[in-house]
CSV table of C-alpha atoms and ligand atoms in Angstrom, one decimal:
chain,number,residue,atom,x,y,z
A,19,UNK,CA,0.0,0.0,0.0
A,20,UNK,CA,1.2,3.4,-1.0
A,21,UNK,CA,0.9,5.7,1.7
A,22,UNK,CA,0.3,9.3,1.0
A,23,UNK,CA,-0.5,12.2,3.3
A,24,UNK,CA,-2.4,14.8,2.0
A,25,UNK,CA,-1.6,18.3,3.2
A,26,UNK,CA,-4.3,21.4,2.5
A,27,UNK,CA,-5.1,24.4,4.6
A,28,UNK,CA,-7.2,27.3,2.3
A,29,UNK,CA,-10.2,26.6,1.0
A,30,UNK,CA,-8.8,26.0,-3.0
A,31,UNK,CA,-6.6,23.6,-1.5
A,32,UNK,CA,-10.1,21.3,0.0
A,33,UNK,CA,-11.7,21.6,-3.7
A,34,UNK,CA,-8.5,20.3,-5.5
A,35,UNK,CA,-8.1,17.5,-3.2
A,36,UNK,CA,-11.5,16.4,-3.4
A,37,UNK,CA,-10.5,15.2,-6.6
A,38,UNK,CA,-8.5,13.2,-6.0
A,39,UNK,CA,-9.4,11.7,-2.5
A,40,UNK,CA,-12.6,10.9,-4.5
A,41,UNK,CA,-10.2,9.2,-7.3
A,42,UNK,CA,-8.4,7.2,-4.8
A,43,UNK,CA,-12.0,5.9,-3.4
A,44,UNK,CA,-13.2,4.6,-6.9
A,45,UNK,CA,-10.0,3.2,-8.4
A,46,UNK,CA,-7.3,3.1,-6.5
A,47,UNK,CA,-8.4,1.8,-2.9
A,48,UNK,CA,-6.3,-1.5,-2.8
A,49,UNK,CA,-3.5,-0.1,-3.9
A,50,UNK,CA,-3.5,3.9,-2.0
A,51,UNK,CA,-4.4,4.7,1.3
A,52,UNK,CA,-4.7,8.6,1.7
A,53,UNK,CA,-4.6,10.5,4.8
A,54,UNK,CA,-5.3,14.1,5.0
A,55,UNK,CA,-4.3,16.5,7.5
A,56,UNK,CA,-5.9,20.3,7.5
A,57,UNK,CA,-3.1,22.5,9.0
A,58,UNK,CA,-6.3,24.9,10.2
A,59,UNK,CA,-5.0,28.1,8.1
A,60,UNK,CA,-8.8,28.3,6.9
A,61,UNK,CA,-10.8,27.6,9.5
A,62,UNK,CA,-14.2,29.4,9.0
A,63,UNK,CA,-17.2,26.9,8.7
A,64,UNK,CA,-17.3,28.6,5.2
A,65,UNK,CA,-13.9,28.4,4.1
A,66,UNK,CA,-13.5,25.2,5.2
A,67,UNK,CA,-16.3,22.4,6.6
A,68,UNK,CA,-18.6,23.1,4.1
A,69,UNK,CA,-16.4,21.8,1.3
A,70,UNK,CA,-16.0,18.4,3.1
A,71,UNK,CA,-19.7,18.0,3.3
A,72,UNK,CA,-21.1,18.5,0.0
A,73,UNK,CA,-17.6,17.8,-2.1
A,74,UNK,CA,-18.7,13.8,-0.2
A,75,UNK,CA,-15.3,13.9,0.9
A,76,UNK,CA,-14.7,12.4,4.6
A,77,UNK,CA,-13.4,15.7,7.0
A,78,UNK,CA,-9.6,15.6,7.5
A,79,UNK,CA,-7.8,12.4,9.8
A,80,UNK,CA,-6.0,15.8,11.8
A,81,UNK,CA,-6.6,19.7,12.1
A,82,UNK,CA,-3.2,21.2,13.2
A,83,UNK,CA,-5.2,24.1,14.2
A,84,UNK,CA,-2.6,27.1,12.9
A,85,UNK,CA,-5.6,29.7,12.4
A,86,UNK,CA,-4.5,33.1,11.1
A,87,UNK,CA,-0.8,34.5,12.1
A,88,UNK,CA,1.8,36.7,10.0
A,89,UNK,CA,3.1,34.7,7.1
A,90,UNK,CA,6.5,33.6,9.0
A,91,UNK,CA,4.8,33.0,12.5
A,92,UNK,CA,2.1,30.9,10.8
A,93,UNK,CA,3.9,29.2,8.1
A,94,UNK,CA,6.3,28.2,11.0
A,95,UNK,CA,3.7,26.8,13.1
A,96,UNK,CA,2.9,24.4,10.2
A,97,UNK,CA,6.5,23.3,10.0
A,98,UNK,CA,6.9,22.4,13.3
A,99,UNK,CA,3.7,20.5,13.6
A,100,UNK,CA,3.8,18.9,10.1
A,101,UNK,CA,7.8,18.0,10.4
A,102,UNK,CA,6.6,16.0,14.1
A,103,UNK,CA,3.8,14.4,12.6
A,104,UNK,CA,5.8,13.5,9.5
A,105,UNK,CA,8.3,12.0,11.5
A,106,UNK,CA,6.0,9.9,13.6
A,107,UNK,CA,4.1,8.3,10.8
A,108,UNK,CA,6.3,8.2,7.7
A,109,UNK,CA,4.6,8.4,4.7
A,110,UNK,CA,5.7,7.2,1.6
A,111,UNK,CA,4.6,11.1,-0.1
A,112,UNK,CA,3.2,14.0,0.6
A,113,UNK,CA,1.0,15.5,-1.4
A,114,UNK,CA,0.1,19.3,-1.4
A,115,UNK,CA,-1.4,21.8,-3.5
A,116,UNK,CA,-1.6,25.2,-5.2
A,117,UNK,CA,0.6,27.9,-3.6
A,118,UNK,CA,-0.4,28.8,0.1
A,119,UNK,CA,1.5,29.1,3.0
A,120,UNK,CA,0.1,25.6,4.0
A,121,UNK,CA,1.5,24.5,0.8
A,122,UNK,CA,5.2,25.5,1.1
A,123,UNK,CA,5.2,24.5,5.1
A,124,UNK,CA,4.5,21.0,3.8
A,125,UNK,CA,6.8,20.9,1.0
A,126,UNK,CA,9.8,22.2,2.9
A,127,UNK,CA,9.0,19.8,6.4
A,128,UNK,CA,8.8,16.7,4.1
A,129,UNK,CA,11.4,17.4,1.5
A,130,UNK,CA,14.3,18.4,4.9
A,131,UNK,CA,13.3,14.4,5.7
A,132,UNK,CA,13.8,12.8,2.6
A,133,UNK,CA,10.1,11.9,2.2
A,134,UNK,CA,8.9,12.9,-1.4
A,135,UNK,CA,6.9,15.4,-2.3
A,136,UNK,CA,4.6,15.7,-5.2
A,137,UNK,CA,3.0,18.8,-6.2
A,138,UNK,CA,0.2,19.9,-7.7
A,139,UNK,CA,-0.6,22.8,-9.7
A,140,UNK,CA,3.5,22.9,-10.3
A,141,UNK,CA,5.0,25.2,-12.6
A,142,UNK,CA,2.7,28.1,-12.2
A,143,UNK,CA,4.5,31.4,-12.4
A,144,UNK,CA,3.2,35.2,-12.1
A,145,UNK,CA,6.3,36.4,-12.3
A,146,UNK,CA,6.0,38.7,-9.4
A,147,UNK,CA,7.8,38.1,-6.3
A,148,UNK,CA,5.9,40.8,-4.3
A,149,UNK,CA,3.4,38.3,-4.1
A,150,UNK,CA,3.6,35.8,-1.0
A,151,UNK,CA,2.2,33.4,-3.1
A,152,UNK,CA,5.0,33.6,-6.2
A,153,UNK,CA,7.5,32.4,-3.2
A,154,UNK,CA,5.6,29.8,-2.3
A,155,UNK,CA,5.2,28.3,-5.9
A,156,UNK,CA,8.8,28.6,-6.8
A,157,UNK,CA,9.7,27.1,-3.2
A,158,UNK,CA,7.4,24.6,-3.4
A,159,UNK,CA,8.6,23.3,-6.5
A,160,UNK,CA,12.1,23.3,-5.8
A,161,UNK,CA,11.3,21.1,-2.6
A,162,UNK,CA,9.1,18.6,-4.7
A,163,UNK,CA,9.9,15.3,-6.2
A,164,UNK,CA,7.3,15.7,-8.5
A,165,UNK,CA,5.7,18.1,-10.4
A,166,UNK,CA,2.1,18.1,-11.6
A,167,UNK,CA,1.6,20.6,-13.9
A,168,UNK,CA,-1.8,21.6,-15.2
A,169,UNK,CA,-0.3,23.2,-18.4
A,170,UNK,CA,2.4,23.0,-21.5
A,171,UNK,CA,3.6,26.9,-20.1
A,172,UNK,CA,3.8,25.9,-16.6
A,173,UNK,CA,6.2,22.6,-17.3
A,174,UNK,CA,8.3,25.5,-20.1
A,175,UNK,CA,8.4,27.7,-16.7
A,176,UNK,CA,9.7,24.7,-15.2
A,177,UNK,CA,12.5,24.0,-17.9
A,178,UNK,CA,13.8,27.3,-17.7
A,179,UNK,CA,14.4,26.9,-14.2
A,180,UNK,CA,16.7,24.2,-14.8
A,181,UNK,CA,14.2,21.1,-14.3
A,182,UNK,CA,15.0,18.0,-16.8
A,183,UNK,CA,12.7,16.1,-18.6
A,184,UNK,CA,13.4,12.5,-18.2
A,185,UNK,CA,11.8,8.9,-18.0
A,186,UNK,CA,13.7,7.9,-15.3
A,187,UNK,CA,12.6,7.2,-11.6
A,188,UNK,CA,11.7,10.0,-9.9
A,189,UNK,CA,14.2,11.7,-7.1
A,190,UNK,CA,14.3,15.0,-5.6
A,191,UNK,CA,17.7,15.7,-7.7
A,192,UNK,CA,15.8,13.9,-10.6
A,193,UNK,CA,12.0,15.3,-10.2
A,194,UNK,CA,9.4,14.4,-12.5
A,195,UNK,CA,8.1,17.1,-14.1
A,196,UNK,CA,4.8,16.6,-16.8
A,197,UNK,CA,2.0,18.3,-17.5
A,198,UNK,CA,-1.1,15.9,-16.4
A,199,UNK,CA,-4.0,17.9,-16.6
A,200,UNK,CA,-6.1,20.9,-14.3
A,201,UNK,CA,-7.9,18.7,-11.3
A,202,UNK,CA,-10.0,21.7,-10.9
A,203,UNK,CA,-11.0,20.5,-14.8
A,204,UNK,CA,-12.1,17.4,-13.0
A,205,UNK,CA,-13.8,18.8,-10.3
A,206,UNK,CA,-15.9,21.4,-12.8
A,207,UNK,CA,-17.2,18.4,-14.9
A,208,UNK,CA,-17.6,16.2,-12.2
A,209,UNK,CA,-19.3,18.7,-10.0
A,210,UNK,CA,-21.2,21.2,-13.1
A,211,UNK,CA,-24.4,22.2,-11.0
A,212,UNK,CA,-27.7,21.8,-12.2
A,213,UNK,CA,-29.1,25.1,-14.3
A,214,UNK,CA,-32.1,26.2,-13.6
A,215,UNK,CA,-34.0,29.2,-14.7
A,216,UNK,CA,-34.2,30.9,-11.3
A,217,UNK,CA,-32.4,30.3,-8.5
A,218,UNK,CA,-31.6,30.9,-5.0
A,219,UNK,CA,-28.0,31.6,-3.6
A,220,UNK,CA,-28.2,32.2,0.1
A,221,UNK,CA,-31.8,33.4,0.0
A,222,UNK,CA,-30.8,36.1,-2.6
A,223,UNK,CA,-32.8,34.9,-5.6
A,224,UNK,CA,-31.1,35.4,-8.6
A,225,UNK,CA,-33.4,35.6,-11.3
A,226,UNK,CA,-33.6,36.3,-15.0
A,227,UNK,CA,-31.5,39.9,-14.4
A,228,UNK,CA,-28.0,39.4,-15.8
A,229,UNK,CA,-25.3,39.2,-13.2
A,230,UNK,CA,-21.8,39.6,-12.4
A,231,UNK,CA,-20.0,37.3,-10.1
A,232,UNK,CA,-17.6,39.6,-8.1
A,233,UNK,CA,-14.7,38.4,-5.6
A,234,UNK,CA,-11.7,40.0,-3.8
A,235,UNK,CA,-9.4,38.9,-1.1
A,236,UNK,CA,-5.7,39.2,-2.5
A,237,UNK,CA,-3.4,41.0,-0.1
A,238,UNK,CA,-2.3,43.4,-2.8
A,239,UNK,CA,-6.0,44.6,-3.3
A,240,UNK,CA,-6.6,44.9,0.4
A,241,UNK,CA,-4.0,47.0,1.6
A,242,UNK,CA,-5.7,49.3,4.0
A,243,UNK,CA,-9.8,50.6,4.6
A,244,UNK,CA,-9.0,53.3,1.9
A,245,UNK,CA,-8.1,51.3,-0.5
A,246,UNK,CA,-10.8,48.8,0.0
A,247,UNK,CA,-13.3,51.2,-0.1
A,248,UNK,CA,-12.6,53.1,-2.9
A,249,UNK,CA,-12.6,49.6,-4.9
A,250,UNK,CA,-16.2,49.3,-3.8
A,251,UNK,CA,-17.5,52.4,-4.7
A,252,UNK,CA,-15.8,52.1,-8.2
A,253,UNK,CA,-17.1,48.4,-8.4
A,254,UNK,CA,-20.4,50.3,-7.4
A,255,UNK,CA,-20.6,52.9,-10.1
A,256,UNK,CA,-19.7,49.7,-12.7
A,257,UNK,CA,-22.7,48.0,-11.5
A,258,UNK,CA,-25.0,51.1,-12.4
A,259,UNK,CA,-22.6,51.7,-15.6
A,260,UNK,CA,-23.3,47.8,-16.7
A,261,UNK,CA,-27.1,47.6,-15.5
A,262,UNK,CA,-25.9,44.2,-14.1
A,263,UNK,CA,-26.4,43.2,-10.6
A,264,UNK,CA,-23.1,42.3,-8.7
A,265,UNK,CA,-22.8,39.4,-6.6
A,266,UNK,CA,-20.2,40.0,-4.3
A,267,UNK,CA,-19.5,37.0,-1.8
A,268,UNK,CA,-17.5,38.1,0.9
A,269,UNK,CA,-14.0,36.6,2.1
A,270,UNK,CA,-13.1,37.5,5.5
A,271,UNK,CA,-10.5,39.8,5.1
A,272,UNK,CA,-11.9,41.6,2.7
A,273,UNK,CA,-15.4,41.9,5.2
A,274,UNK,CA,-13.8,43.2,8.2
A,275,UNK,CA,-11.9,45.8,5.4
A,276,UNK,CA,-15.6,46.6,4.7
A,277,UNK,CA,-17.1,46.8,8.3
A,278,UNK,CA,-14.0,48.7,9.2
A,279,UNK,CA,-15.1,51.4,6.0
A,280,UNK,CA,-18.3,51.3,7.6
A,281,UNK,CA,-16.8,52.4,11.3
A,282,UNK,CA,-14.2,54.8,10.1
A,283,UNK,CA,-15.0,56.5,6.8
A,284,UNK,CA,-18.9,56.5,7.3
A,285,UNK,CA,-19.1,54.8,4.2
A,286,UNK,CA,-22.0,52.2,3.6
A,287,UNK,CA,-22.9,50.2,0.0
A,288,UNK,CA,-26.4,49.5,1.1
A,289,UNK,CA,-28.7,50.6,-2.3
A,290,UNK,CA,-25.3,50.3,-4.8
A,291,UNK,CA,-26.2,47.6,-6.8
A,292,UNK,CA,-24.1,45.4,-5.0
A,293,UNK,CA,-25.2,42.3,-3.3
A,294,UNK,CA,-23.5,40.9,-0.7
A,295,UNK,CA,-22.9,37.4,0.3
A,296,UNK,CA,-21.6,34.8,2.7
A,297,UNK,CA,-18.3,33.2,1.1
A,298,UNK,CA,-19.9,29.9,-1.2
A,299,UNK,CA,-20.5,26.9,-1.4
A,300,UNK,CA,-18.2,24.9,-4.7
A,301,UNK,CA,-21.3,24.3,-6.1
A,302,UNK,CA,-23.0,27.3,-5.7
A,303,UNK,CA,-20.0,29.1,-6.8
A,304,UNK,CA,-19.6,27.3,-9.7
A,305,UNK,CA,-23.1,27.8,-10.5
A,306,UNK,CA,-22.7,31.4,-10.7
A,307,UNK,CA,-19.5,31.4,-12.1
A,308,UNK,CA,-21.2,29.2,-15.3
A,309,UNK,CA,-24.2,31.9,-15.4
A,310,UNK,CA,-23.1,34.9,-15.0
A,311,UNK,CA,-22.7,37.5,-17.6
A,312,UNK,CA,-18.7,38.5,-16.8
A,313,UNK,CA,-17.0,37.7,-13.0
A,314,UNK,CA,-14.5,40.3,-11.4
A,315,UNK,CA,-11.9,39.0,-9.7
A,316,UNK,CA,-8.9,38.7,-8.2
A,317,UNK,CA,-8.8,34.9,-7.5
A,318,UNK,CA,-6.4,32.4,-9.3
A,319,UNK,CA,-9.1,29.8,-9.3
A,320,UNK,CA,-12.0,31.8,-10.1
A,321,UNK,CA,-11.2,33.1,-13.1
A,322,UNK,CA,-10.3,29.8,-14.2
A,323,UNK,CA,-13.7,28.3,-13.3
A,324,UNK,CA,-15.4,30.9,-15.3
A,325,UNK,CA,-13.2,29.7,-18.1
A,326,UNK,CA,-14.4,26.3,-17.9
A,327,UNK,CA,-17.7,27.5,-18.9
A,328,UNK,CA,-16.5,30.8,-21.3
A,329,UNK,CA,-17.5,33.1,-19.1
A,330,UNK,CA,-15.3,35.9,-19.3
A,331,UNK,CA,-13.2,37.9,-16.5
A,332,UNK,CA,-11.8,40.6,-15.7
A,333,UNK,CA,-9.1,39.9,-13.2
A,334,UNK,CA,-7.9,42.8,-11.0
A,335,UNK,CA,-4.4,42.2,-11.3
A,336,UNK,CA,-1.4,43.0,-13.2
A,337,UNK,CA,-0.5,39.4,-14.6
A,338,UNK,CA,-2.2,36.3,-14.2
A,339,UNK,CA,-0.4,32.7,-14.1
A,340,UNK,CA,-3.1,31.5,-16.3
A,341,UNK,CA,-2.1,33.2,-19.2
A,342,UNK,CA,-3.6,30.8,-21.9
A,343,UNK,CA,-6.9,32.6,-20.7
A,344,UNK,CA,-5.4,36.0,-21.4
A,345,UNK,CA,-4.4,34.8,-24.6
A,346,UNK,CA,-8.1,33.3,-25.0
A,347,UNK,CA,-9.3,36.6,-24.3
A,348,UNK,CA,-11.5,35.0,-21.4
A,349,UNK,CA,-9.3,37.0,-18.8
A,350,UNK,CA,-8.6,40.8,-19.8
A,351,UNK,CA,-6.1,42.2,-16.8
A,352,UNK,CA,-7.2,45.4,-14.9
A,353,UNK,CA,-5.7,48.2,-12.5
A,354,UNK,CA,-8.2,49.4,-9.5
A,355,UNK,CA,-8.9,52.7,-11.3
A,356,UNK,CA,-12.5,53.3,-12.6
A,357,UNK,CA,-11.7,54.6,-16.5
A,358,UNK,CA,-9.6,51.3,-16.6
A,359,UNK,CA,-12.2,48.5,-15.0
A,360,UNK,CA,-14.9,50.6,-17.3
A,361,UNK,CA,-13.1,49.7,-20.1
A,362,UNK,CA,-12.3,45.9,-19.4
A,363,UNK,CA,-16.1,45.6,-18.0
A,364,UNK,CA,-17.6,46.5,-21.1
A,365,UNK,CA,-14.8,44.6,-23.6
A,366,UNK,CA,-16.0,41.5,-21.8
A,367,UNK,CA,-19.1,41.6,-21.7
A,368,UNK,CA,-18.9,41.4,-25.2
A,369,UNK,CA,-16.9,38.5,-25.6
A,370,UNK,CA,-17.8,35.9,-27.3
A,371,UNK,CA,-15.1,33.6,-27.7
A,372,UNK,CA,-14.4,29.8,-26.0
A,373,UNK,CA,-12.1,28.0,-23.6
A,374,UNK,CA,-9.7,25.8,-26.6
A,375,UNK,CA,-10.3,22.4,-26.5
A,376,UNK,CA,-8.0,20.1,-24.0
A,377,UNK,CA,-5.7,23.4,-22.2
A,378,UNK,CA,-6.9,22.0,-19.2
A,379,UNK,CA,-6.5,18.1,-19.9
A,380,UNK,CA,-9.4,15.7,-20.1
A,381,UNK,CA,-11.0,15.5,-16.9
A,382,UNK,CA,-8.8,12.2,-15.7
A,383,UNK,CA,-5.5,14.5,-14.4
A,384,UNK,CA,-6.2,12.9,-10.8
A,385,UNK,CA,-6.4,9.5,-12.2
A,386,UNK,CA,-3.2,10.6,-13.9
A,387,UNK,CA,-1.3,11.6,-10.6
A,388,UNK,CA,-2.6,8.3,-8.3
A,389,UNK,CA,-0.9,6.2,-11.7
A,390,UNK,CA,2.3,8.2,-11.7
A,391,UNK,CA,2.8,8.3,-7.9
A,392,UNK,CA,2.4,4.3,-7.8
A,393,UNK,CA,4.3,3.5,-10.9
A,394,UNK,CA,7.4,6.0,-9.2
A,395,UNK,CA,7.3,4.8,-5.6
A,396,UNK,CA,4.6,1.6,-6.1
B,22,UD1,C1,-4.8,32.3,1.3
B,22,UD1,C2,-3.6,32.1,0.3
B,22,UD1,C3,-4.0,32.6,-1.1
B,22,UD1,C4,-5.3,31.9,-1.5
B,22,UD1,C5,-6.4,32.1,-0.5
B,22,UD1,C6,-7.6,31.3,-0.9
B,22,UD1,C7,-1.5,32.4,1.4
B,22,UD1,C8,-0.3,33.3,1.5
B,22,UD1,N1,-2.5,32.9,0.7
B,22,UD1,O1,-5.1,33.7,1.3
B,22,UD1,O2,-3.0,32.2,-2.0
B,22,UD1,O3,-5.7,32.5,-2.8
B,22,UD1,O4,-5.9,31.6,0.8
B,22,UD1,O5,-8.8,31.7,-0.2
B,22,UD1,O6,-1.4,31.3,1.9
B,22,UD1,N2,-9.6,34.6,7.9
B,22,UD1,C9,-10.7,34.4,8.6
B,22,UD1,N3,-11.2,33.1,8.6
B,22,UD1,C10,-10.7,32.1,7.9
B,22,UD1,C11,-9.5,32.3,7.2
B,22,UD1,C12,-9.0,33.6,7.2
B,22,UD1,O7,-11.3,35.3,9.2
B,22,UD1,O8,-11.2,31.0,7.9
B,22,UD1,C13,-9.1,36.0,7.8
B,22,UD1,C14,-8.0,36.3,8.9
B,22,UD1,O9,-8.1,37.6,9.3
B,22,UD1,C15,-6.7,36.1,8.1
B,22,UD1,C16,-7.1,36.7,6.7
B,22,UD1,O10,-8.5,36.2,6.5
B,22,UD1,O11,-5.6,36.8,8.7
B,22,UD1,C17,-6.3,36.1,5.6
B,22,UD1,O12,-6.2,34.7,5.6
B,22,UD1,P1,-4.9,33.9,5.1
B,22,UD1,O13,-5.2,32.4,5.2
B,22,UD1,O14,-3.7,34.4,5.7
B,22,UD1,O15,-4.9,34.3,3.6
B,22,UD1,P2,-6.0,34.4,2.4
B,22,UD1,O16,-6.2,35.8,2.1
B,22,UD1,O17,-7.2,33.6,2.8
């Protein structure tokens, strides 16, 4: 039996491994056993339970219970816990995901012990160090045994950095690196909610108005109160601009931004056209992300889930790592300023375009990974 821990903290993180703890369950359960430990950097019934529950995946074997810290105190927290556990139980991998601090405490505990790691979502690059997440990708990587790529231009990332491509065994000086496919792909066929006509989303019925699916939460676009609010009111004056009703669910840093906007500037959004939501459900969100008219947002995964179902985006950002949708035109890159979001907003509405056939694999990249990990260390 191969024995794999599986590490995630942030919500992203529960949705990717659903795919392939669900994977593991139908195909390879004589062969895997999969345990999966929440380091607790998400810990918000909404960022976190609710995923377990309706992805039909069982709730993690261990919660480290890290919570919220600066990025050094909490990513340090992990290490410590995940290098003890690690060393009690031995596992034959470690698996992580994405680019959160969860991910690069895993990947740097593991990889000091000589147990493998294999990540996925490798190869990803924005190409902007300023962003904590940047250090954790190329980190991660550089720590991992193997590398799952979900794209042709991350495993090119990967070359230029020096990785070979081989068809030997796999060691940390002799990592595997291919691209096998998005699991999110997996997850948004597997998972594509029903459509109906009307619909209700946290008793907000959304109805035959067109919408747009509006998140936020990257450090860089939640500096300070100011800034925060002055994205709102220009994310308010779109809505009115558009004539399409924004649906704006919440993540937690971004809400106390807001509540704090509400205590020191006096400023409220009640009556602007934006609706306000609890964070979502996968399903829900996916939902959306399939109906609605354009999203906004600043979210890695989002704008790729819109994708899926050629929904355009604008993403609030000054690169993206999934630049195959830039070059799609499904993502069109936007500053904070008003004249500039305008302008995206009403490009995108109008496109018309479609996600190219097989950039994100075929829907079997976790089948893919359970293969390659017990073919390498089987
Ligand atoms: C993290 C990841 C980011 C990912 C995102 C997905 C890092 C560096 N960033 O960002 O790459 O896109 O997850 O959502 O790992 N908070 C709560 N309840 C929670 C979780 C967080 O209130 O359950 C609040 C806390 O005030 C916390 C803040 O949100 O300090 C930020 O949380 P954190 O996990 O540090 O980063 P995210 O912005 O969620």
């Amino acid at each position: 039996m191969l024995k794999i821990f599986t590490v995630v903290g942030a919500r992203p993180q529960i949705i990717k491994s659903a795919a392939i703890t669900r994977r593991i369950a139908e195909t390879f359960s004589h062969s895997i056993v999969e345990t999966l430990i929440h380091t607790g950097q998400h810990y918000d019934a909404a960022m976190s339970d609710q995923f377990f529950t309706e992805l039909g995946v069982p709730p993690p074997a261990k919660n480290l219970a890290v919570g919220s810290g600066s990025h050094g105190a909490q990513t340090a927290k992990m290490l410590t816990a995940l290098e003890e556990l690690f060393l009690a139980e031995r596992p034959d991998c470690v698996l992580i995901y994405g680019d959160t601090n969860s991910t690069v405490a895993a990947a740097l505990a593991a990889a000091k012990i000589d147990i493998p790691v294999a990540h996925v979502e490798a190869g990803m690059r924005s190409f902007d160090k300023r962003m904590p997440e940047e250090t954790n990708r190329v980190l991660s990587d550089h720590a991992s045994t193997f590398l799952f790529c979900p794209t042709d231009i991350a495993v090119a990332n990967l070359v230029r950095e020096g990785f070979p491509i081989h068809s030997e065994r796999a060691t940390i000086n002799m990592p595997f690196v291919a691209n096998i496919g998005d699991v999110m792909f997996d997850n948004a066929l597997r998972y594509t909610a029903e459509d109906q006509k009307i619909r209700m989303i946290q008793e907000v019925e959304i109805g035959e108005k067109p919408f747009a699916l509006v998140t936020l939460h990257r450090a860089a676009n939640t500096v300070d109160v100011k800034m925060v609010s002055d994205l709102f009111e220009t994310l308010a004056k779109l809505s009115e601009h558009s004539g399409l009703e924004f649906f704006f669910p919440v993540h937690p840093r971004t809400l106390s931004m807001l509540n704090k906007s509400k205590e020191e500037l006096n400023i409220t959004f009640e009556n602007s056209g934006l609706t306000f939501l609890k964070p979502m459900g996968y399903r829900d969100i996916i939902w959306a992300a399939r109906n609605a008219k354009v999203v906004i947002t600043d979210s890695g995964g989002l704008q790729k889930e819109a994708a899926f179902f050629n929904t355009p985006s604008v993403v609030v950002r000054p690169e993206t790592e999934w630049v195959e949708l830039v070059e799609a035109g499904l993502v069109l890159l936007s500053g904070r300023e008003l004249p500039e979001m305008r302008a995206a907003l009403d490009c995108q509405i109008k496109f018309q375009g479609y996600l190219p056939q097989g950039i994100y694999g075929n829907g079997n990249a976790a089948g893919a990974i359970c293969e390659l990990l017990l073919t390498h260390l089987g």
